[in-house]
Structures are given as structure tokens and as C-alpha cells.
Amino acid sequence: MTQNIKNNIAQIQKTIDDALIKSGRPQGSVVLLAVSKFHPQQEVLDAINCGQLLFGENRVQEAYQKFMPILEQNKNVKLHIIGQLQRNKVKHAVQIACCIESVDRIELLDEIEKQCTALNKSIDILFEYHTGEESKSGFTDKQQIIQALNNFKQGKYPHINPAGFMTMAPFTEDKTLIRKSFITLRELSKELQAAFPEYNLNELSMGMSSDYQIAIEEGSTLVRVGTAIFGPREY
Ligand SMILES: *Cc1c(COP(=O)(O)O)cnc(C)c1O
């Protein structure tokens, strides 16, 4: 098992490096996040043994049970929350995560700020933007993100650091549509970075097992890969 995970990670890292070369980007400018949802704690430990330290989970309850003991033991392990987040799960989410990638509404920021204040902790967030037809999650209105960034400017969220953007490409075989979705996110990022130079909005979380090469060609800085590392999930 560990051997599989090790080979998979090495293979993906090689593919990432090749995609960076192909697109004329510097080596090391994309980080691999291992999506361990629906996989047991032991597989996370196996991946850590292979040197993988950054993980993503989309359900807080599952993540809390799986990762709390790991995070207490190993300060180098980092976790991102990447799935749609309900208000009543924010408390546990900010306890275990260093970044919430799936911020899709302004009310969530109010709750994250509240819980981070209680914990005296700072956290990164990404704005999830809706770029694909079928996907249900993410801000659909750019004006809402602008509103959120204006709230930041007014000092409303002192414990939160806006670090960039996340998207999920549409579930389709059509590579043109997938690429279009990534281009949309990159252009949004460019536009909002220019409008809000006081923040570092450089993180572009895009690309999963089936499309991370395209995402890297379009500027991804963070790829969220599950199946290609851990194998298929049993729901
Ligand atoms: C599950 C998930 C992934 C990983 O998907 P794979 O196809 O298994 O690589 C990436 N991002 C999000 C938001 C997910 O929920």
C-alpha cells in the first residue's frame, strides 16, 4: 500500500514538473495537495511517511476525526478544507485547517472570523468561484467577492488572510471546456489582484486527478489530487 502511494506521488510529481517545463513556468511553482477524503487514517500516515505533508478533506466531521490526532503529533502536517462548509461546522474546521479553500459566501467569512477570534488563530482562505456549468459550489457573482474584499479592507476580518481563488472544472471529457474554466479563474484572479494590490491573492487552486496538467498549463499553483494518489474512493 505504502509502495503504491509512494509510486503514485512520485509519478504525479514528475507529471507536474513536465507540465511546468511545457508551460515555461519555474520548477516548484505548483504544490501538490493530497485529497484523502473517504480514505482511512492509515493511508494518510502512509502518505506522510512518503514525505507528503499537505492534505485536503471536504467533510469537516470526517477530517476532524482523522486529522486531529495526526496534527497534534506532527506540526509539519497541514490540512485544507476543500468542500462546501456549513456554518455549524466552521468551529471544527478552523481548529484543524490552515486554509479554507471553499469560501463561497460572505456569511461564511463572518463565522470564520468569529471562530478564529475565539481560538486566537489566523487562517488563510480562498474564494471558490463557480466556473463550470454542472458544479453547484462557489461564488457565482464576482461582485460578491469584490464586496468581501472590501470588507477585508475595512478591517472586518483581522484573523483571516485572503490568499487567492479555487475552482472545480466541469465534469466533462471536453478538454476545451475544462481549460476554459481554468482560464476564467486565472482572469478573475488577475483582475481582482489588480483591484486589491494590498492583498496577495496569488494562490490559484485548480486541477484534480483528471485535469491537473491542463490546470498547470493555465497557471495553477495548487493541485488537489485524490484518486491518482490513493486510488478510487468507496462511498
Ligand atoms: C474530491 C475532490 C478533489 C480530488 O478529486 P480527484 O478526482 O479524486 O483527484 C479535488 N477537489 C475537490 C474540491 C474535491 O472535492
Coordinates of C-alpha atoms and ligand atoms in Angstrom, one line a residue:
M1 CA 0.0 0.0 0.0
T2 CA 2.7 2.5 1.1
Q3 CA 4.6 1.5 -2.0
N4 CA 1.6 2.3 -4.3
I5 CA 1.2 5.7 -2.6
K6 CA 4.9 6.4 -2.9
N7 CA 4.9 5.5 -6.6
N8 CA 1.8 7.5 -7.3
I9 CA 3.1 10.6 -5.7
A10 CA 6.5 10.3 -7.5
Q11 CA 4.6 9.8 -10.8
I12 CA 2.4 12.8 -10.2
Q13 CA 5.4 15.0 -9.1
K14 CA 7.1 14.0 -12.4
T15 CA 4.0 14.9 -14.4
I16 CA 3.7 18.3 -12.5
D17 CA 7.4 19.0 -13.3
D18 CA 6.9 18.2 -17.0
A19 CA 3.7 20.3 -17.2
L20 CA 5.7 23.2 -15.7
I21 CA 8.5 22.8 -18.3
K22 CA 6.0 22.6 -21.1
S23 CA 4.4 25.9 -20.0
G24 CA 7.7 27.7 -19.3
R25 CA 7.0 28.0 -15.6
P26 CA 9.6 27.7 -12.8
Q27 CA 10.1 24.3 -11.1
G28 CA 8.5 24.2 -7.7
S29 CA 5.7 26.7 -8.5
V30 CA 3.0 24.2 -8.1
V31 CA 2.2 22.5 -4.8
L32 CA 0.6 19.0 -4.6
L33 CA -2.3 18.7 -2.1
A34 CA -3.3 15.1 -1.4
V35 CA -7.1 14.7 -1.1
S36 CA -7.6 12.0 1.4
K37 CA -11.4 12.1 1.8
F38 CA -13.0 8.7 2.2
H39 CA -9.6 7.1 2.7
P40 CA -8.7 5.8 6.2
Q41 CA -6.2 7.5 8.6
Q42 CA -3.7 4.8 7.9
E43 CA -3.4 5.8 4.3
V44 CA -2.8 9.4 5.4
L45 CA 0.0 8.1 7.7
D46 CA 1.4 6.1 4.8
A47 CA 1.5 9.3 2.6
I48 CA 3.2 11.2 5.4
N49 CA 5.8 8.5 5.5
C50 CA 6.4 9.2 1.8
G51 CA 7.0 12.8 2.6
Q52 CA 3.6 14.2 1.7
L53 CA 2.7 16.9 4.2
L54 CA -0.2 18.8 2.7
F55 CA -3.7 17.3 2.7
G56 CA -7.3 18.2 1.8
E57 CA -10.6 17.0 3.1
N58 CA -14.1 18.0 2.1
R59 CA -16.1 16.9 5.1
V60 CA -15.3 18.5 8.4
Q61 CA -16.6 15.7 10.6
E62 CA -14.5 13.1 8.8
A63 CA -11.5 15.4 8.7
Y64 CA -11.7 16.2 12.4
Q65 CA -11.6 12.6 13.5
K66 CA -9.0 11.6 11.0
F67 CA -6.6 14.5 11.4
M68 CA -6.9 15.8 14.9
P69 CA -4.5 13.1 16.3
I70 CA -2.1 13.5 13.4
L71 CA -1.9 17.3 13.6
E72 CA -1.3 17.1 17.4
Q73 CA 1.7 14.7 16.8
N74 CA 3.2 16.2 13.7
K75 CA 3.3 20.0 13.4
N76 CA 4.6 19.8 9.8
V77 CA 1.3 18.3 8.5
K78 CA -1.1 20.8 7.1
L79 CA -4.8 20.4 6.2
H80 CA -7.0 22.4 3.8
I81 CA -10.8 22.2 3.9
I82 CA -11.9 22.0 0.2
G83 CA -15.6 21.1 0.5
Q84 CA -18.8 23.1 0.9
L85 CA -18.9 24.3 4.5
Q86 CA -21.9 24.7 6.7
R87 CA -21.9 27.4 9.3
N88 CA -22.2 25.0 12.2
K89 CA -19.0 23.1 11.0
V90 CA -16.8 26.2 10.9
K91 CA -15.7 25.8 14.5
H92 CA -14.2 22.4 14.0
A93 CA -12.9 23.5 10.5
V94 CA -10.8 26.3 11.9
Q95 CA -9.4 24.0 14.6
I96 CA -7.9 21.6 12.1
A97 CA -7.3 23.6 8.9
C98 CA -4.7 26.2 8.0
C99 CA -6.7 27.2 4.9
I100 CA -10.4 27.0 3.9
E101 CA -10.4 26.8 0.1
S102 CA -14.2 26.6 -0.3
V103 CA -15.4 30.0 0.9
D104 CA -18.4 30.5 -1.3
R105 CA -20.5 33.2 0.5
I106 CA -19.8 36.3 2.7
E107 CA -21.7 35.0 5.8
L108 CA -19.1 32.2 6.0
L109 CA -16.3 34.8 6.5
D110 CA -18.2 36.3 9.4
E111 CA -18.4 32.9 11.1
I112 CA -14.8 32.1 10.3
E113 CA -13.7 35.4 11.8
K114 CA -15.8 34.7 14.9
Q115 CA -14.4 31.2 15.5
C116 CA -10.8 32.3 14.8
T117 CA -11.2 35.1 17.3
A118 CA -12.3 32.6 19.9
L119 CA -9.3 30.4 19.2
N120 CA -6.9 33.3 18.8
K121 CA -5.8 31.9 15.4
S122 CA -5.3 33.2 11.9
I123 CA -6.3 31.3 8.8
D124 CA -6.0 31.6 5.1
I125 CA -9.0 31.4 2.8
L126 CA -9.5 31.1 -0.9
F127 CA -12.6 32.4 -2.7
E128 CA -14.2 29.5 -4.5
Y129 CA -15.6 30.7 -7.9
H130 CA -18.1 28.9 -10.0
T131 CA -16.6 28.4 -13.5
G132 CA -18.2 25.2 -14.7
E133 CA -21.8 24.5 -15.8
E134 CA -22.7 21.5 -13.6
S135 CA -20.8 22.3 -10.5
K136 CA -23.0 23.6 -7.7
S137 CA -20.5 25.3 -5.5
G138 CA -18.7 28.6 -5.5
F139 CA -19.5 32.3 -5.8
T140 CA -21.5 32.9 -9.0
D141 CA -21.3 36.6 -8.7
K142 CA -18.0 38.4 -9.0
Q143 CA -19.4 41.4 -7.3
Q144 CA -19.9 39.3 -4.1
I145 CA -16.2 38.6 -4.0
I146 CA -15.4 42.3 -4.5
Q147 CA -17.8 43.0 -1.6
A148 CA -16.0 40.5 0.5
L149 CA -12.6 42.1 -0.3
N150 CA -13.9 45.5 0.5
N151 CA -15.0 44.1 3.9
F152 CA -11.4 42.9 4.4
K153 CA -10.1 46.4 3.5
Q154 CA -12.4 47.8 6.1
G155 CA -10.8 45.6 8.7
K156 CA -13.8 43.3 9.2
Y157 CA -11.8 40.1 9.3
P158 CA -8.5 40.6 11.2
H159 CA -7.9 36.9 11.7
I160 CA -8.4 35.9 8.0
N161 CA -5.9 36.2 5.2
P162 CA -7.4 36.2 1.7
A163 CA -4.8 34.2 -0.3
G164 CA -6.4 33.6 -3.7
F165 CA -9.0 31.5 -5.6
M166 CA -10.2 28.0 -6.1
T167 CA -12.4 26.4 -8.7
M168 CA -13.7 23.0 -9.9
A169 CA -13.8 22.4 -13.6
P170 CA -16.9 20.9 -15.1
F171 CA -17.2 17.1 -15.0
T172 CA -16.8 16.6 -18.7
E173 CA -14.4 14.9 -21.2
D174 CA -14.3 18.1 -23.2
K175 CA -10.8 19.5 -22.6
T176 CA -11.7 22.8 -24.1
L177 CA -14.4 23.4 -21.5
I178 CA -12.1 22.3 -18.7
R179 CA -9.4 24.7 -19.9
K180 CA -12.0 27.5 -20.3
S181 CA -12.9 27.1 -16.7
F182 CA -9.3 27.4 -15.5
I183 CA -8.8 30.4 -17.8
T184 CA -11.8 32.1 -16.2
L185 CA -10.4 31.6 -12.7
R186 CA -7.0 33.0 -13.8
E187 CA -8.5 36.0 -15.3
L188 CA -10.7 36.7 -12.3
S189 CA -7.6 36.4 -10.1
K190 CA -5.7 38.9 -12.3
E191 CA -8.5 41.4 -12.3
L192 CA -9.0 41.2 -8.5
Q193 CA -5.3 41.2 -7.7
A194 CA -5.0 44.5 -9.7
A195 CA -8.1 45.9 -7.9
F196 CA -6.8 44.9 -4.4
P197 CA -3.0 45.3 -4.5
E198 CA -2.8 45.3 -0.7
Y199 CA -3.5 41.6 -0.7
N200 CA -1.5 38.7 -2.0
L201 CA -4.1 36.8 -4.0
N202 CA -1.6 34.6 -5.8
E203 CA -2.9 31.2 -4.9
L204 CA -4.8 29.5 -7.8
S205 CA -6.2 26.2 -6.5
M206 CA -7.3 24.3 -9.6
G207 CA -6.8 20.9 -11.1
M208 CA -7.7 17.4 -9.9
S209 CA -6.6 13.9 -10.8
S210 CA -8.1 14.0 -14.3
D211 CA -7.2 17.6 -15.3
Y212 CA -4.3 18.9 -13.2
Q213 CA -1.9 19.0 -16.3
I214 CA -4.3 21.4 -18.0
A215 CA -4.7 23.4 -14.8
I216 CA -0.9 23.8 -14.5
E217 CA -0.7 25.0 -18.1
E218 CA -3.2 27.6 -17.2
G219 CA -1.4 28.9 -14.1
S220 CA -2.5 26.6 -11.2
T221 CA -0.3 27.0 -8.1
L222 CA -2.0 24.2 -6.1
V223 CA -3.4 20.9 -7.5
R224 CA -5.9 18.9 -5.4
V225 CA -5.3 15.3 -6.2
G226 CA -7.1 12.4 -4.6
T227 CA -7.8 9.3 -6.8
A228 CA -4.4 9.4 -8.6
I229 CA -2.7 9.1 -5.2
F230 CA -5.0 6.9 -3.1
G231 CA -7.0 5.1 -5.7
P232 CA -10.7 5.1 -6.1
R233 CA -12.9 6.1 -3.2
E234 CA -15.6 3.8 -1.7
Y235 CA -18.5 6.0 -0.9
Ligands
LIG1 C1 -12.6 15.1 -4.2 C2 -12.0 16.4 -4.6 C3 -10.8 16.6 -5.3 C4 -10.0 15.4 -5.7 O1 -10.6 14.7 -6.7 P1 -9.8 13.5 -7.5 O2 -10.6 13.4 -8.8 O3 -10.0 12.3 -6.7 O4 -8.4 13.9 -7.7 C5 -10.4 17.8 -5.5 N1 -11.1 18.9 -5.2 C6 -12.2 18.9 -4.5 C7 -12.9 20.1 -4.1 C8 -12.8 17.6 -4.2 O5 -13.9 17.5 -3.5

